[in-house]
């Protein structure tokens, strides 16, 4: 008889700056979804993009999470320790002709396709070119026009046409760094994550990550995309939009606000409770069906 699979969730911040309220939402949502089901919750540091990283950010993020009372299971995984695995995967995909080197720059793609700035859809110019020796290329994963389907726990059924959305996408950049889609697709599968809970700004990325898993014959988790917190100007809270870092001394109020944002109904007196009481209430009373699909107005 096979053992029932234990729920395993994760939170995977990039060490590009301190945590803000937007990251707190993803941390709280993924944590409660795991802990309410007596599952495990892992932390992974997505440190595969050195040019964007900030020195000390990983430690700072872990210290903040600890200060907010999050407890994680097993050691933190740093993606920078898995570069060999990612390279193997890229080589494997090239060998099977599922991936190929591409010498096009973003500028040349825009020019050739007449697309304007923004997210570029790559129509596969280099798909059938012979493999060049030049180190000046990125590696792209072939995609097809078939829709990628998944049933998101909150956002419902999705059908994404990767060819229209992104085209053959980059798995290893010109500067040899591996892409977020490749590393995340591999790690979510290999860490045995059963459900990825994160912000809905990453909903489209799910199709790329499912495709990576499929091409590498890896299992896929379920996905659950939470509403995204916006600032007064309607922009997503992010390091780029200079979101205010969260600080431990305000943890109870911020956790309370995060619960409200996620549609939970914590009793008002918990706003002045201690952190342990608030977590105890939240783990017991977590209701995924209360979480709104899109960003609620909390003020
Ligand atoms: N590391 C990504 C970020 O901080 C999120 C990864 C994910 O949850 O898939 O935005």
CSV table of N, CA, C and O and ligand atoms in Angstrom, one decimal, residues 10 12-14 44 46 180 184 188 196-198 202 209 239, ligand 1:
chain,number,residue,atom,x,y,z
A,10,UNK,N,6.1,25.6,0.0
A,10,UNK,CA,7.3,26.3,0.0
A,10,UNK,C,7.1,27.8,-0.2
A,10,UNK,O,6.1,28.3,-0.7
A,12,UNK,N,9.7,30.9,-1.7
A,12,UNK,CA,10.9,31.0,-2.5
A,12,UNK,C,11.3,32.4,-2.8
A,12,UNK,O,11.2,32.9,-4.0
A,13,UNK,N,11.8,33.2,-1.8
A,13,UNK,CA,12.1,34.6,-2.1
A,13,UNK,C,13.4,34.7,-2.9
A,13,UNK,O,14.3,33.9,-2.8
A,14,UNK,N,13.5,35.8,-3.7
A,14,UNK,CA,14.8,36.1,-4.3
A,14,UNK,C,15.5,37.1,-3.4
A,14,UNK,O,14.9,38.1,-3.0
A,44,UNK,N,13.2,28.2,0.2
A,44,UNK,CA,14.2,28.1,-0.8
A,44,UNK,C,14.6,29.5,-1.2
A,44,UNK,O,13.8,30.4,-1.4
A,46,UNK,N,16.0,31.8,-3.9
A,46,UNK,CA,16.2,31.8,-5.3
A,46,UNK,C,17.4,32.7,-5.7
A,46,UNK,O,17.2,33.8,-6.3
A,180,UNK,N,14.9,31.8,-14.2
A,180,UNK,CA,13.9,31.5,-13.1
A,180,UNK,C,13.0,30.3,-13.4
A,180,UNK,O,12.8,29.4,-12.6
A,184,UNK,N,13.2,27.0,-11.1
A,184,UNK,CA,12.0,26.8,-10.3
A,184,UNK,C,11.2,25.6,-10.7
A,184,UNK,O,10.8,24.8,-9.8
A,188,UNK,N,10.9,22.8,-7.7
A,188,UNK,CA,9.6,22.5,-7.1
A,188,UNK,C,9.3,21.0,-7.3
A,188,UNK,O,8.8,20.3,-6.4
A,196,UNK,N,2.3,24.7,-5.0
A,196,UNK,CA,3.0,26.0,-5.0
A,196,UNK,C,2.0,27.1,-4.7
A,196,UNK,O,1.0,27.2,-5.5
A,197,UNK,N,2.2,27.8,-3.6
A,197,UNK,CA,1.3,28.9,-3.3
A,197,UNK,C,2.1,30.2,-3.4
A,197,UNK,O,3.1,30.3,-2.7
A,198,UNK,N,1.7,31.1,-4.3
A,198,UNK,CA,2.4,32.3,-4.5
A,198,UNK,C,1.5,33.4,-5.1
A,198,UNK,O,0.3,33.1,-5.4
A,202,UNK,N,2.5,35.6,-10.8
A,202,UNK,CA,3.4,34.6,-11.4
A,202,UNK,C,2.5,33.5,-12.1
A,202,UNK,O,3.0,32.4,-12.5
A,209,UNK,N,6.9,26.7,-16.2
A,209,UNK,CA,7.4,25.8,-15.3
A,209,UNK,C,6.9,24.4,-15.5
A,209,UNK,O,7.6,23.4,-15.4
A,239,UNK,N,10.2,45.2,-4.9
A,239,UNK,CA,11.4,46.0,-4.6
A,239,UNK,C,11.6,47.1,-5.7
A,239,UNK,O,12.0,48.2,-5.3
B,1,LIG,N1,11.7,34.0,-6.3
B,1,LIG,C1,10.5,34.6,-6.9
B,1,LIG,C2,10.3,36.0,-6.3
B,1,LIG,O1,10.8,36.3,-5.3
B,1,LIG,C3,9.2,33.8,-6.6
B,1,LIG,C4,9.3,32.4,-6.9
B,1,LIG,C5,8.1,31.6,-6.8
B,1,LIG,O2,7.4,31.7,-5.8
B,1,LIG,O3,7.9,30.8,-7.7
B,1,LIG,O4,9.5,36.7,-6.9
